Coordinates of C-alpha atoms and ligand atoms in Angstrom, one line a residue:
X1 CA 143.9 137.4 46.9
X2 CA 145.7 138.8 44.3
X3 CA 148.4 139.9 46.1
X4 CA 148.7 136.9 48.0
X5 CA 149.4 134.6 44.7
X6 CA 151.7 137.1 43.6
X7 CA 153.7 136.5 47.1
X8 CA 153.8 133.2 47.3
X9 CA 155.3 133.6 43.5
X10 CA 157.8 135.5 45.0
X11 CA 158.9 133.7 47.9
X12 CA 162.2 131.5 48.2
X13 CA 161.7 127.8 49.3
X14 CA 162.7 129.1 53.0
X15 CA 160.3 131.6 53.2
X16 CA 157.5 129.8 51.9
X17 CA 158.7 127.0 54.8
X18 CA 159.0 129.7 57.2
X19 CA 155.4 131.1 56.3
X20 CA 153.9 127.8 56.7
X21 CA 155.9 126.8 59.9
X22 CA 154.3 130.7 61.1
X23 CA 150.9 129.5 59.7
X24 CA 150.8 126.1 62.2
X25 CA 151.9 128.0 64.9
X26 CA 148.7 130.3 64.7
X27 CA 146.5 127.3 64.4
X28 CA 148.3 125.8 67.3
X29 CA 147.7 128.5 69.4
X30 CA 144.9 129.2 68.6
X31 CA 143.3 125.4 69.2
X32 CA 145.3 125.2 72.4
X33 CA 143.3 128.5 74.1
X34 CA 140.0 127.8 72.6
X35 CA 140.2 124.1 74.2
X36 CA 140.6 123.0 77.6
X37 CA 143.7 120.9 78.8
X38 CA 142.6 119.0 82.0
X39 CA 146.0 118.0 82.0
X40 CA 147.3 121.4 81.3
X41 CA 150.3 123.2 83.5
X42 CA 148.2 126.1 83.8
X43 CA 146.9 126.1 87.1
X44 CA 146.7 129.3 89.3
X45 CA 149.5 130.1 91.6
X46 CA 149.0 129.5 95.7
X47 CA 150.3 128.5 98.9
X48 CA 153.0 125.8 98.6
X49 CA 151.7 122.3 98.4
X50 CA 152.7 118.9 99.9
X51 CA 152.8 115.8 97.8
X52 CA 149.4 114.1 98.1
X53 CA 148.3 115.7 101.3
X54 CA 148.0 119.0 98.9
X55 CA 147.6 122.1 101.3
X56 CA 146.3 120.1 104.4
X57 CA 149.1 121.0 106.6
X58 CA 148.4 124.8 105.3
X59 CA 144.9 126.0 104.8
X60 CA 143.5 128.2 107.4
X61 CA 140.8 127.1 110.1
X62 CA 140.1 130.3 111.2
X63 CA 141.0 134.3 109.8
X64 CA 140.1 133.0 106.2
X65 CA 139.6 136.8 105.4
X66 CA 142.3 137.9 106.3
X67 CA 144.8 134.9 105.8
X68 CA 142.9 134.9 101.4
X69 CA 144.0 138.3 101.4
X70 CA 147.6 137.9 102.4
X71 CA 147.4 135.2 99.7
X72 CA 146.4 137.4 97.2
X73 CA 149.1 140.0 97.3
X74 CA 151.8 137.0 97.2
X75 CA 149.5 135.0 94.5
X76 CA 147.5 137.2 92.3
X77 CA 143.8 137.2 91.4
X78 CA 142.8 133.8 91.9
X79 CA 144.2 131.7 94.1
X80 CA 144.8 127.9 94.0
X81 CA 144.4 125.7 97.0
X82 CA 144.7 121.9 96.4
X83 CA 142.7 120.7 99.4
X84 CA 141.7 116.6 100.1
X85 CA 139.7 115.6 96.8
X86 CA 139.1 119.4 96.1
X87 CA 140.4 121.7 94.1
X88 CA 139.6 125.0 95.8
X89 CA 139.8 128.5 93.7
X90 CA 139.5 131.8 95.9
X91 CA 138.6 134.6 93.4
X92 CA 139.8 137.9 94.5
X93 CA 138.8 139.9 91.5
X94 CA 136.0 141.7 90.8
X95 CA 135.9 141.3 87.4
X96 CA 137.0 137.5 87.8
X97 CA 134.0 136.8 89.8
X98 CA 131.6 138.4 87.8
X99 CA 132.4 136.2 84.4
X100 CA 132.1 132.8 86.1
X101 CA 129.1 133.8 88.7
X102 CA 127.2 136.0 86.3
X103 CA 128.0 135.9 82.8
X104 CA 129.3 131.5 83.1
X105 CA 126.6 131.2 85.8
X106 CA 125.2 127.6 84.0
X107 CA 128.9 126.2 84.8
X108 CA 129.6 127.7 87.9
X109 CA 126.1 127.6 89.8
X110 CA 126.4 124.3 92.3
X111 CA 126.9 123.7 95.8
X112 CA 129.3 120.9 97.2
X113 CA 128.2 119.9 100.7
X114 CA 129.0 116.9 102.8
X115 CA 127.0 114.1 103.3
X116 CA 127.5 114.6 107.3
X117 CA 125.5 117.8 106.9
X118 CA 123.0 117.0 104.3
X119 CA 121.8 113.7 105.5
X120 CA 122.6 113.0 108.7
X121 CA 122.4 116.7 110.1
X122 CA 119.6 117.3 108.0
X123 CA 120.4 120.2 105.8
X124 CA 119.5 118.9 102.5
X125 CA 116.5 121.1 102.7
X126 CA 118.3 124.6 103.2
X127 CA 118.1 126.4 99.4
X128 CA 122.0 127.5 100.1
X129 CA 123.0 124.0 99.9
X130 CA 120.7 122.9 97.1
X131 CA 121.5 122.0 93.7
X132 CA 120.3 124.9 91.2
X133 CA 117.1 122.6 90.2
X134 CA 113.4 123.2 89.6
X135 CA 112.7 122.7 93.5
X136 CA 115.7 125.6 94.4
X137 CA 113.9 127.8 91.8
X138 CA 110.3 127.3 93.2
X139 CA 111.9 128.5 96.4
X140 CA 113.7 131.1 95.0
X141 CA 110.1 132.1 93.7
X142 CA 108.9 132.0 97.1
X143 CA 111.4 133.8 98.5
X144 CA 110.5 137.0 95.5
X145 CA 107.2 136.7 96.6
X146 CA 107.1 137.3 100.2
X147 CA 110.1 139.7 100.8
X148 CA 111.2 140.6 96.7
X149 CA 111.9 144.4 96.5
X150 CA 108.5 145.1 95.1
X151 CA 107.2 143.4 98.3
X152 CA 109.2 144.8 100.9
X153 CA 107.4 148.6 101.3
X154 CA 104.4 146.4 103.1
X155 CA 106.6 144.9 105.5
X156 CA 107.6 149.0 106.7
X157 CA 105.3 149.2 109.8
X158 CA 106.9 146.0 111.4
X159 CA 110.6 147.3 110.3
X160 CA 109.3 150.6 112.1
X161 CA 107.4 149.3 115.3
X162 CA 110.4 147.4 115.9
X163 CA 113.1 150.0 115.2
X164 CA 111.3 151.5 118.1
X165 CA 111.5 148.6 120.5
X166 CA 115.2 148.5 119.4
X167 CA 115.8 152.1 120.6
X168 CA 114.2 151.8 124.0
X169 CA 115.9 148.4 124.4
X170 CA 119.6 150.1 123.6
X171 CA 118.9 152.5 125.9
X172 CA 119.5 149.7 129.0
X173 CA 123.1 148.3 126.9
X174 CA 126.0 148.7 129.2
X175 CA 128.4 146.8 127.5
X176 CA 128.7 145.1 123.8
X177 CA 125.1 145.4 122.1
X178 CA 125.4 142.3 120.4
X179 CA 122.7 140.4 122.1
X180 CA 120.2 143.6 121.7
X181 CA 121.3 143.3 117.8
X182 CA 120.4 139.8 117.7
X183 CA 117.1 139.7 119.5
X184 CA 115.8 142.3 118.2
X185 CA 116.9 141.0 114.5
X186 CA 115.5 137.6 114.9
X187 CA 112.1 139.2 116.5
X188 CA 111.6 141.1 113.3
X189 CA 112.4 137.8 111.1
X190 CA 110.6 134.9 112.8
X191 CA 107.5 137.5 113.2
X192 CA 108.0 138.3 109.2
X193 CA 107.7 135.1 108.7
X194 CA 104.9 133.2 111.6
X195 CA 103.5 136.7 112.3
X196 CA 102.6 138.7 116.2
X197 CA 100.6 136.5 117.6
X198 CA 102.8 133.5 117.4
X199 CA 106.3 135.7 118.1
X200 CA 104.1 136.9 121.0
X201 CA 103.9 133.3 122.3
X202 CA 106.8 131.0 121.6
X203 CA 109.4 134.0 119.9
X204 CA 112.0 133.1 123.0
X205 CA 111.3 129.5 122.6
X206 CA 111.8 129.6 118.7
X207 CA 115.0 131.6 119.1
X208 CA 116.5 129.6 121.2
X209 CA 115.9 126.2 119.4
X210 CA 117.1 127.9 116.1
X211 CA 120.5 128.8 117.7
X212 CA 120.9 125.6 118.9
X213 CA 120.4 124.8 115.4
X214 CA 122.7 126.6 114.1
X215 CA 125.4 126.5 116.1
X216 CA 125.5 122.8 115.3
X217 CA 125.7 124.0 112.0
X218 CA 128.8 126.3 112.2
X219 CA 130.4 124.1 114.1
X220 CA 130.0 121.0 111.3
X221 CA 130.9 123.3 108.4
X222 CA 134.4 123.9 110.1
X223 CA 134.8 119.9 110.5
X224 CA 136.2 117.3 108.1
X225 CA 134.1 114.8 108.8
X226 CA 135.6 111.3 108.2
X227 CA 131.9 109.9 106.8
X228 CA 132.4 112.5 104.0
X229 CA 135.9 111.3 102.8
X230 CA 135.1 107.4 102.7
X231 CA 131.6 106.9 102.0
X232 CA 131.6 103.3 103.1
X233 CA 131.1 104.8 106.5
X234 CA 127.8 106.1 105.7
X235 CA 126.7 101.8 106.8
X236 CA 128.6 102.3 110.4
X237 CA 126.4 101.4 112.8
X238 CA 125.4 104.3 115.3
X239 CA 125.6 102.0 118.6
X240 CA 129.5 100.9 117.3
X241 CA 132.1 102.5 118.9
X242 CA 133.3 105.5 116.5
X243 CA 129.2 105.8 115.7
X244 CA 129.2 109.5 117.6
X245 CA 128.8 110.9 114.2
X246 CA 125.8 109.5 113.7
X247 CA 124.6 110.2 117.1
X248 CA 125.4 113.7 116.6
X249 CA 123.5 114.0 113.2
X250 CA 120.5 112.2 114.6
X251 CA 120.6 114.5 117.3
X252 CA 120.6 117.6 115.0
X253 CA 118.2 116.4 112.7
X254 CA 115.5 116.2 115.4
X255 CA 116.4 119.7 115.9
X256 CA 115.9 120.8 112.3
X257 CA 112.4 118.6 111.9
X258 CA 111.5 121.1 114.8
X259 CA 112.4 124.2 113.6
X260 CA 110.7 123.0 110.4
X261 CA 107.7 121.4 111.7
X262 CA 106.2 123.2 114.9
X263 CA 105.8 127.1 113.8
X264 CA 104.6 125.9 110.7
X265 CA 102.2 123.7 111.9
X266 CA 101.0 126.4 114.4
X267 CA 100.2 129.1 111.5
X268 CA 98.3 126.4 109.7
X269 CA 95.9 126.2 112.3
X270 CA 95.6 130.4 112.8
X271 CA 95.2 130.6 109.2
X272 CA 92.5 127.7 108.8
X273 CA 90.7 129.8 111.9
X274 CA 91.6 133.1 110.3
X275 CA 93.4 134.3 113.2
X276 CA 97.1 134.5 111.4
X277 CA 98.3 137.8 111.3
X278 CA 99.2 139.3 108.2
X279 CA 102.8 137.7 107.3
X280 CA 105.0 135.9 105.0
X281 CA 103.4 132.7 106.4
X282 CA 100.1 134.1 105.3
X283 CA 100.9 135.2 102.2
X284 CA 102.7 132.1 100.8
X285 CA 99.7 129.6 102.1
X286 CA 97.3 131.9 100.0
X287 CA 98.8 131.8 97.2
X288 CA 100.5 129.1 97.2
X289 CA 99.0 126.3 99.8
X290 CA 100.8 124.7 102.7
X291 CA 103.1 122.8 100.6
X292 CA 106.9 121.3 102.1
X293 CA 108.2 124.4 99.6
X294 CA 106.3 127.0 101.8
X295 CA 107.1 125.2 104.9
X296 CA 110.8 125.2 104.2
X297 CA 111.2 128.9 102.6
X298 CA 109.5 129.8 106.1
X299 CA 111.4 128.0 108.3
X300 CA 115.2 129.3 106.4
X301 CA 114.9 133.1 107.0
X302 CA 116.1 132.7 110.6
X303 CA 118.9 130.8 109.5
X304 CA 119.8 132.7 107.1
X305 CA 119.2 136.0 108.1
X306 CA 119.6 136.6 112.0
X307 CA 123.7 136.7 111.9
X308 CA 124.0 138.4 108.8
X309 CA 121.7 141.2 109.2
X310 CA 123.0 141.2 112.7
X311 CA 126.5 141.5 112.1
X312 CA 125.9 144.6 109.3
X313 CA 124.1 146.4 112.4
X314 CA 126.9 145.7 114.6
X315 CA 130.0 146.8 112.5
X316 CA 127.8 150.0 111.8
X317 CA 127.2 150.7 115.1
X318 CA 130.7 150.2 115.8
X319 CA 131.9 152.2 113.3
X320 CA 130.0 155.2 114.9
X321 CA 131.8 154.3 117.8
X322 CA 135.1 154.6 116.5
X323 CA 134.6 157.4 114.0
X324 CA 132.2 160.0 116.2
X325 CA 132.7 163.0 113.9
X326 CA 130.9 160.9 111.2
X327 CA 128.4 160.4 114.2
X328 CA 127.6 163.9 114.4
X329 CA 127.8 164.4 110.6
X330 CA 124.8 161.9 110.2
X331 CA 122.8 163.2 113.4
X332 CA 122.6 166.6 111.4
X333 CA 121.5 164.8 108.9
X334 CA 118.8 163.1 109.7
X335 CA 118.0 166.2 111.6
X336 CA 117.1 168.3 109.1
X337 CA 114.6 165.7 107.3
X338 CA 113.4 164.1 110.2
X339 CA 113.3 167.2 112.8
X340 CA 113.4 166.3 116.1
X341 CA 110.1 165.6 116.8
X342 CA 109.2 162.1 115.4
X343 CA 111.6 159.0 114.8
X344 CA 112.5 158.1 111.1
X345 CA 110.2 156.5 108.6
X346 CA 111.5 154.1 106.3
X347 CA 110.6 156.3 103.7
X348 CA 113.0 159.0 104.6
X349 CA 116.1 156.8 103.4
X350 CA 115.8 158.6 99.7
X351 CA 116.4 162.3 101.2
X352 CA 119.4 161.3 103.6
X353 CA 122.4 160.6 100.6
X354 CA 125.5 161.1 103.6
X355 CA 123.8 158.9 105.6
X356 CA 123.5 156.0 102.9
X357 CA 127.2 156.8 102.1
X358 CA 128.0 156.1 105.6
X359 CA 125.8 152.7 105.5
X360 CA 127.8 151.6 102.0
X361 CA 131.5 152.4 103.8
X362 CA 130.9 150.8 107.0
X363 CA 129.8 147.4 104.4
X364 CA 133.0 147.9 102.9
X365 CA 135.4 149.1 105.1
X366 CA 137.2 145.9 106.9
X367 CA 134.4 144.0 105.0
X368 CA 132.6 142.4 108.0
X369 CA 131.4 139.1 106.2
X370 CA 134.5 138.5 103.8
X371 CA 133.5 135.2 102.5
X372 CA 130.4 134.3 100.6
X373 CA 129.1 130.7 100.0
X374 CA 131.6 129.3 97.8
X375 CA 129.8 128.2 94.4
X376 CA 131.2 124.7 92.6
X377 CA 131.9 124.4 88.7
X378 CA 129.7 121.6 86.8
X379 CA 132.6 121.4 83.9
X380 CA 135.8 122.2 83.4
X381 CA 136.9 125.2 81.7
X382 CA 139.8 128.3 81.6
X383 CA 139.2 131.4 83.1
X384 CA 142.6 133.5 82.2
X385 CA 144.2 131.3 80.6
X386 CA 143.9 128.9 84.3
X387 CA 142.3 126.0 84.2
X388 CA 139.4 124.9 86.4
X389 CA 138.0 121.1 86.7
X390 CA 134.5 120.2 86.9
X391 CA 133.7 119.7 90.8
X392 CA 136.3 122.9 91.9
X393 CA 134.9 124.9 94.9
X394 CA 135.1 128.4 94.1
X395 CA 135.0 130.6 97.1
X396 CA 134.5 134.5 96.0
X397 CA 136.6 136.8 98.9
X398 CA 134.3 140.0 99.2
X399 CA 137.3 141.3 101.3
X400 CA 139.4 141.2 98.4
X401 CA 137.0 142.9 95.9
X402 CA 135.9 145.5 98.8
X403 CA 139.5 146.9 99.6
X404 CA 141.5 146.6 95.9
X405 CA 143.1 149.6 95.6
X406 CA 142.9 149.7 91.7
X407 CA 138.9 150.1 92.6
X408 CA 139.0 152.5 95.8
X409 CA 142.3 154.1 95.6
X410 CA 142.3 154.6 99.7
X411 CA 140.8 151.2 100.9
X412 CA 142.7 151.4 104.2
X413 CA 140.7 154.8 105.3
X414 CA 136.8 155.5 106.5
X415 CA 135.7 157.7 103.6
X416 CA 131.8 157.7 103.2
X417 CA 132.3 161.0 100.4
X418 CA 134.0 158.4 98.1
X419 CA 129.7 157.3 97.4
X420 CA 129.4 160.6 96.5
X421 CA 131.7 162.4 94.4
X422 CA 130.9 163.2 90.8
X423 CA 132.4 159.9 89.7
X424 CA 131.2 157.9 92.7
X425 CA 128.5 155.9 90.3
X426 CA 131.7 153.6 88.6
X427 CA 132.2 152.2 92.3
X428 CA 130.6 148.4 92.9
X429 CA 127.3 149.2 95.5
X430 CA 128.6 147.3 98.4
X431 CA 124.9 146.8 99.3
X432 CA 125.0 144.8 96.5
X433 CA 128.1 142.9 96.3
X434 CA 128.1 141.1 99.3
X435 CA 124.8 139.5 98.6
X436 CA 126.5 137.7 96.3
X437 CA 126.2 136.3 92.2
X438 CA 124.3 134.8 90.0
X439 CA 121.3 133.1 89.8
X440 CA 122.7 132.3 93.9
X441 CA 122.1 135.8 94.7
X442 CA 121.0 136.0 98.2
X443 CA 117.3 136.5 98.1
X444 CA 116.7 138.1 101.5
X445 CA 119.2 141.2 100.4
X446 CA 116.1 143.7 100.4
X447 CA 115.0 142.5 103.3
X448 CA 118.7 142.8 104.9
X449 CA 119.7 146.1 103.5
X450 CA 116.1 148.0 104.2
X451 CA 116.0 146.6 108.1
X452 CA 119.4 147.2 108.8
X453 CA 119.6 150.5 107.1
X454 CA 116.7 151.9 109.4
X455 CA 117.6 150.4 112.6
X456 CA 120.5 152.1 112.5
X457 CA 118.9 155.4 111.5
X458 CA 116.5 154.8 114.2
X459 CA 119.7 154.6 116.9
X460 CA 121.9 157.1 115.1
X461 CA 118.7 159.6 115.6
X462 CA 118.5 159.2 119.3
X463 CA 122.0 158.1 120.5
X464 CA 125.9 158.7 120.9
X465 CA 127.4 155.9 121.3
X466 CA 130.3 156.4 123.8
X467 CA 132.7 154.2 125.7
X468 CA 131.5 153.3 129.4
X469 CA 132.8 155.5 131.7
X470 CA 136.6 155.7 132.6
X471 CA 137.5 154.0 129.1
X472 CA 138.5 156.1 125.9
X473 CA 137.4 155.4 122.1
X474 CA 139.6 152.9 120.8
X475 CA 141.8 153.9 117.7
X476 CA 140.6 152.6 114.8
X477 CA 143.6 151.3 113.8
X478 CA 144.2 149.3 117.0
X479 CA 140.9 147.8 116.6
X480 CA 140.5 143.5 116.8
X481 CA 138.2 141.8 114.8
X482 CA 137.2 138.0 115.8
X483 CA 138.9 135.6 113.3
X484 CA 135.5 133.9 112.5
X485 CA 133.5 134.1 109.6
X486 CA 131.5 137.3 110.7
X487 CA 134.2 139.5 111.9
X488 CA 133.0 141.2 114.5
X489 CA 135.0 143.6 116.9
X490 CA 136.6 141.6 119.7
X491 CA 135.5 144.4 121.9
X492 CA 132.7 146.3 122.1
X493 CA 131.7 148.2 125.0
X494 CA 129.9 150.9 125.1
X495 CA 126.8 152.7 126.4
X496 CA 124.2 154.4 124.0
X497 CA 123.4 157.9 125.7
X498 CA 120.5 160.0 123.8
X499 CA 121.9 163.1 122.7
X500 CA 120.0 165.8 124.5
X501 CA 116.8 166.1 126.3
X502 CA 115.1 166.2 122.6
X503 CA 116.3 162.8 122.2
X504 CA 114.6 161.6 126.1
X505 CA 111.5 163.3 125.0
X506 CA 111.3 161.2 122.0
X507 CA 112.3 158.1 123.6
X508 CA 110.0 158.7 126.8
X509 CA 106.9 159.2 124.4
X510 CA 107.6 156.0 122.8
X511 CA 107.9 154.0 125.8
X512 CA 104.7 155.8 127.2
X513 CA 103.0 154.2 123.6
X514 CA 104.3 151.0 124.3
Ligands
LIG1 C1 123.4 141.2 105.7 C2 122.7 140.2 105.5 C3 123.0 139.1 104.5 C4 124.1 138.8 103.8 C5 125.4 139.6 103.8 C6 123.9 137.7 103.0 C7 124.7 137.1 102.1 C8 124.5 136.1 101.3 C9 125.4 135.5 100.4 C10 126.8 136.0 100.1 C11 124.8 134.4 99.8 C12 125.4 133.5 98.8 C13 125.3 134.1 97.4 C14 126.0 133.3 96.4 O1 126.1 132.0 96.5 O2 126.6 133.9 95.4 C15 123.5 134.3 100.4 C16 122.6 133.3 100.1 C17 121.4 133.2 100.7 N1 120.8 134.1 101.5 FE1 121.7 135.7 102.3 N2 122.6 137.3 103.2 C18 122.0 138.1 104.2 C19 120.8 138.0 104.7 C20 119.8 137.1 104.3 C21 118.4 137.1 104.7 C22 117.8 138.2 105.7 C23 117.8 136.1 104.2 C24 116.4 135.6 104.3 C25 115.5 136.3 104.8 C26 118.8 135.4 103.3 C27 118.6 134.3 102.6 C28 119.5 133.6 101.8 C29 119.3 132.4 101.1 C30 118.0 131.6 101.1 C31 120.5 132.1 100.4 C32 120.7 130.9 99.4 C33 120.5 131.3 98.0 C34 120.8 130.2 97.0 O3 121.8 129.5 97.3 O4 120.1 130.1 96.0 N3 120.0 136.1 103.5 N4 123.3 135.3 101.3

């Protein structure tokens, strides 16, 4: 203090003006980046922008993956995209997304979904599209309950009895395996859920309505839907002419009541007669009744689980495809834990650490699901320095995160050792980051990672996967991936030979217990 008084003594007139001038500055400064500036300049850079029609004439409607990532090389970390009554951030970083999903996850914790698909399709009920409220976070309870990771060792023998349908069943693929994939994915998850005996009976039937279902769904999330943009439509007759909206709504809504209704009204009744098999069905009713909660948590997992557990398997198994000499790396793997004598257990997972290397690099590698399900900000607020208004869509790119070179060094190549070199435990778990952030996390990740994980064991045990006769293993660089969300391999064929007559014994004995 002392020496303070005896500077200011000191100074000239100028200096002291100078000093203070210095001193406002500070405060200045210092006001301006602890406050937000709504009407601040500081918005993120991003494609070029039209006068009131924003980026409408250039935002993507298909290849969002790969088109954010071309915008982040040109415009940095996060990405601005002014889109009709919507500002619209694409976070490419890591780090970025981890403040405002995890650490700011009270601001940036809401959905923003269209009328069209909440009301008149019906949706309101899915818990991706909910608001973060008490009723989400009963069903996020539900959800821990039946498949948390502390729940998921019972649900072993039906991952396992069905990792053996799944080999004998690859064993007739001549051609893309996608359909093998994704019956035998959404076997497992609607008989998680409504148990054997009711799979047994109606499984084809309840498949089939759900895709339906869904693909309704898809297509309406790639739509702007006019009823969303001038509410006043919302009172437009369906019999007018230009009422097809809400004909189609009505029509998908009957569809949803379905999917919601029917199974769980039929595992009411086996449970009141004490014939429901042990499930996710029968645990939530004992625990917790046959409220709309139960019914609704039940009747999500196919949604939300068939295509994305689906698509992991695929990519793997393509990735096998491409990179046989991984293939065999893995077979000798598993080899000497398993032997050759009986098929994988779950359990085995902990003593195979190449072939959970190879699982994390075939998430990462060309990330198959890119995009998660963008988030929306409740306030405004800076995040470096940018500025972000209350009601933003914030769209994390996985793809982005999964292939930053400042994180993996060599994104571009197929490296599975990267998981485990000495310094392999600073890497992000891929197993974890694409299930997302937050208190949004997606709560079927156990479930996802621990089924997908050991069907492909299960295959990789028993099979080669090799092209069908007369064509060659494509180059992995010359592979196409679909521009959809899911980026699966345009093609796919192949035929899944078992490796030796060890592998026909195995695969003979199990259909002979069949
Ligand atoms: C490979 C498979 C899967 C992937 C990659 C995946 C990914 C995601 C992602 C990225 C989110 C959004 C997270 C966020 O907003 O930050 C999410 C949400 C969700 N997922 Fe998954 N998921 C998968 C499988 C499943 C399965 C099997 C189930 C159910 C059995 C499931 C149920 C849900 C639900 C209910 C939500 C909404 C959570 C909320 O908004 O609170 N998912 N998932």
């Amino acid at each position: 203090m002392q020496a303070v008084q005896t500077l200011l003594s000191n100074a000239s007139p100028v200096q002291l003006g100078a000093a203070a001038t210095a001193l406002i500055c500070v405060v200045l400064v210092y006001a301006w980046s602890t406050k937000i500036h709504p009407s601040s300049c500081c918005y993120p850079k991003g494609p070029p922008r039209l006068p009131l029609l924003g980026n409408s004439h250039n935002f993507p409607t298909e290849n969002w993956g790969v088109i954010f990532n071309e915008w982040q090389k040109l415009y940095g970390d996060i990405v601005y995209v002014q889109l009709p009554g919507m500002p619209f951030y694409i976070i490419n970083s890591l780090e970025i997304a981890q403040e405002l999903f995890n650490k700011r996850a009270k601001l940036n914790s809401e959905r923003r979904i269209g009328y069209m698909i909440m009301n008149l399709m019906g949706w309101s009920w899915l818990p991706a599209f909910m608001s973060p409220d008490a009723l989400h976070g009963r069903i996020r309870t539900l959800f821990r309950r039946g498949i948390g990771p502390t729940k998921m060792p019972s649900k072993d023998p039906l991952i396992e009895r069905k990792a053996q349908d799944f080999v004998l069943d690859l064993q007739g693929v001549r051609g893309n395996p996608k359909s093998t994939v994704l019956n035998t994915v959404g076997m497992v998850i609607i008989e998680l859920a409504y148990g054997r005996g009711i799979v047994k009976e109606h499984g084809d039937e309840m498949i089939a309505l759900n895709l339906e279902a869904m693909n309704l769904l898809e297509k309406a999330i790639l739509t702007v839907w006019t009823v969303d943009l001038i509410p006043l439509l919302r009172f437009w007759p369906s019999w007018m002419p230009g009422g097809e909206f809400k004909r189609s709504g009505a029509y998908c809504k009957q569809l949803v009541d379905r999917i919601r209704q029917w199974p769980f009204q039929m595992a009411i009744e086996r449970h009141k007669a004490g014939t429901l098999d042990h499930c996710f069905a029968d645990d939530l009713m004992n625990e917790f009744g046959t409220s709309f909660e139960v019914r609704d948590t039940l009747a999500n997992i196919y949604f939300a689980g068939v295509d994305t557990t689906s698509t992991l398997i695929i990519r793997f198994l393509h990735t096998m495809f491409i990179y046989p000499e991984v293939t065999k790396k893995m077979q000798s793997e598993i080899d000497s834990v398993v032997g050759r004598d009986r098929s994988p257990t779950v359990k085995d997972r902990n003593d195979l650490p190449y072939s959970n290397a190879v699982w994390k690099e075939a998430i990462r590698y060309k990330c198959s699901m890119p995009l998660g399900i963008p988030h929306s900000s409740n306030e405004d607020q800076l995040i470096n320095g940018y500025f972000i208004p209350k009601g933003s869509i914030i769209n994390p790119n996985f793809g982005s995160m999964l292939s930053d070179p400042n994180i993996w060094g060599d994104p571009d190549v197929f490296r599975p050792e990267r998981f485990l070199s000495s310094d392999a435990s600073a890497l992000p778990d891929p197993t974890t980051l694409i299930f997302g952030f937050g208190p949004r996390i997606c709560p079927g990740m156990y479930f996802a990672d621990r089924t997908g994980f050991h069907l492909v064991i299960a295959a990789m045990a028993l099979f080669d996967i090799n092209p069908l006769p007369g064509e060659s293993v494509p180059h992995p660089t010359k592979v196409q991936y679909l521009k959809r969300g899911m980026r699966l391999p345009v093609k796919f064929d192949c035929v899944f030979t078992p490796r030796d007559d060890k592998a026909r014994q195995v695969l003979s004995s199990l259909a002979l217990s069949r």
